[in-house]
Short mmCIF file of C-alpha atoms in Angstrom, two decimals:
data_model
loop_
_atom_site.label_atom_id
_atom_site.label_comp_id
_atom_site.label_asym_id
_atom_site.label_seq_id
_atom_site.Cartn_x
_atom_site.Cartn_y
_atom_site.Cartn_z
CA UNK A 1 -7.56 -13.86 -30.28
CA UNK A 2 -8.84 -10.31 -28.39
CA UNK A 3 -5.70 -8.80 -27.20
CA UNK A 4 -5.65 -6.26 -24.47
CA UNK A 5 -2.67 -4.37 -23.97
CA UNK A 6 -2.28 -1.79 -20.42
CA UNK A 7 -0.72 0.82 -19.76
CA UNK A 8 0.34 3.72 -17.21
CA UNK A 9 0.77 2.00 -14.30
CA UNK A 10 3.89 2.60 -11.49
CA UNK A 11 4.77 4.23 -8.63
CA UNK A 12 3.26 7.21 -6.76
CA UNK A 13 3.19 9.25 -3.70
CA UNK A 14 -0.28 8.67 -2.07
CA UNK A 15 -1.92 12.50 -2.82
CA UNK A 16 -0.77 11.38 -6.48
CA UNK A 17 -2.65 10.82 -9.83
CA UNK A 18 -2.09 8.05 -11.86
CA UNK A 19 -3.55 7.33 -16.27
CA UNK A 20 -3.93 3.48 -16.56
CA UNK A 21 -4.42 2.90 -20.49
CA UNK A 22 -5.86 -0.56 -22.29
CA UNK A 23 -6.32 -0.73 -26.06
CA UNK A 24 -8.11 -3.72 -27.72
CA UNK A 25 -6.03 -5.19 -30.68
CA UNK A 26 -10.27 -4.79 -32.45
CA UNK A 27 -12.67 -2.30 -32.13
CA UNK A 28 -13.99 -1.70 -28.67
CA UNK A 29 -17.72 -1.13 -29.70
CA UNK A 30 -17.55 -4.99 -30.73
CA UNK A 31 -17.62 -5.67 -26.65
CA UNK A 32 -20.83 -5.71 -24.59
CA UNK A 33 -18.67 -4.17 -22.03
CA UNK A 34 -14.87 -2.90 -20.49
CA UNK A 35 -14.00 -2.90 -17.58
CA UNK A 36 -11.34 -2.40 -14.85
CA UNK A 37 -10.24 -5.07 -12.04
CA UNK A 38 -7.64 -4.91 -9.47
CA UNK A 39 -5.97 -7.65 -7.57
CA UNK A 40 -4.72 -7.32 -4.43
CA UNK A 41 -1.80 -9.48 -3.05
CA UNK A 42 -3.14 -12.81 -2.50
CA UNK A 43 -6.43 -12.02 -3.13
CA UNK A 44 -8.75 -12.68 -6.72
CA UNK A 45 -9.71 -9.98 -9.03
CA UNK A 46 -12.70 -7.46 -8.14
CA UNK A 47 -14.66 -4.89 -10.63
CA UNK A 48 -14.33 -1.75 -9.09
CA UNK A 49 -15.26 -0.01 -12.05
CA UNK A 50 -16.67 -0.64 -16.59
CA UNK A 51 -18.37 0.90 -19.33
CA UNK A 52 -20.74 -0.44 -21.33
CA UNK A 53 -20.62 -0.62 -25.30
CA UNK A 54 -23.49 2.55 -24.61
CA UNK A 55 -21.10 4.65 -22.82
CA UNK A 56 -22.93 4.30 -19.48
CA UNK A 57 -19.78 4.09 -16.72
CA UNK A 58 -20.34 2.13 -13.46
CA UNK A 59 -18.22 1.85 -10.24
CA UNK A 60 -18.59 -0.37 -7.36
CA UNK A 61 -18.27 2.36 -3.46
CA UNK A 62 -14.73 2.57 -3.41
CA UNK A 63 -13.70 3.69 -6.53
CA UNK A 64 -16.87 6.73 -6.93
CA UNK A 65 -15.36 10.38 -6.20
CA UNK A 66 -11.55 9.16 -6.96
CA UNK A 67 -11.37 7.39 -10.53
CA UNK A 68 -13.07 7.75 -13.69
CA UNK A 69 -13.73 5.24 -16.48
CA UNK A 70 -13.59 6.54 -20.10
CA UNK A 71 -13.05 5.29 -24.05
CA UNK A 72 -12.01 6.92 -26.79
CA UNK A 73 -13.56 4.34 -29.41
CA UNK A 74 -11.57 5.75 -32.04
CA UNK A 75 -8.43 4.64 -30.57
CA UNK A 76 -9.80 0.89 -29.08
CA UNK A 77 -8.59 2.42 -25.94
CA UNK A 78 -10.46 2.92 -22.20
CA UNK A 79 -8.73 4.90 -19.80
CA UNK A 80 -8.32 4.91 -15.62
CA UNK A 81 -7.95 8.61 -14.67
CA UNK A 82 -7.46 7.64 -11.01
CA UNK A 83 -7.00 10.80 -8.49
CA UNK A 84 -6.08 11.21 -5.02
CA UNK A 85 -4.23 8.07 -4.36
CA UNK A 86 -4.33 5.70 -1.58
CA UNK A 87 -1.16 3.52 -0.38
CA UNK A 88 -4.27 0.95 -0.23
CA UNK A 89 -5.33 1.70 -4.34
CA UNK A 90 -1.75 -0.46 -4.14
CA UNK A 91 -2.65 -3.68 -6.18
CA UNK A 92 -2.82 -4.97 -10.18
CA UNK A 93 -4.92 -3.25 -11.97
CA UNK A 94 -6.03 -5.32 -15.20
CA UNK A 95 -8.38 -4.50 -18.23
CA UNK A 96 -11.49 -6.57 -19.15
CA UNK A 97 -13.80 -6.60 -22.45
CA UNK A 98 -17.32 -8.88 -22.15
CA UNK A 99 -17.38 -9.67 -26.12
CA UNK A 100 -18.04 -13.71 -27.22
CA UNK A 101 -15.63 -14.14 -23.74
CA UNK A 102 -14.03 -12.40 -20.96
CA UNK A 103 -10.40 -11.15 -21.92
CA UNK A 104 -8.32 -9.78 -19.83
CA UNK A 105 -5.27 -7.96 -19.83
CA UNK A 106 -1.62 -8.76 -18.57
CA UNK A 107 -2.16 -6.41 -15.92
CA UNK A 108 0.35 -3.09 -14.53
CA UNK A 109 1.04 -2.78 -11.21
CA UNK A 110 0.30 0.66 -9.64
CA UNK A 111 2.45 1.33 -6.34
CA UNK A 112 1.29 3.96 -3.72
CA UNK A 113 3.98 5.35 -1.01
CA UNK A 114 2.75 7.12 1.90
#
């Protein structure tokens, strides 16, 4: 059973930065892609950034320019660097991995205050 463990969430003021990490229990090279989703209260999870097995990053429009997804294969870890955070970025952030099935982390809360 693949496990994904996120860390790095917390509270920050608007304009600040956070870096989320997601470490997998097996080689991330085995996954077709890995990504970051977020869920607003009362809403479903929505993808906003993912990285393919070849290392290509993709973003939804709302994530371009402020968020950067990256990976360190040697550490079986992907990252999400979040800059210029806004109160509307407040959400629970989830890591995902696309393998034989979809795998999910437990989620980490990000709270941005104005």
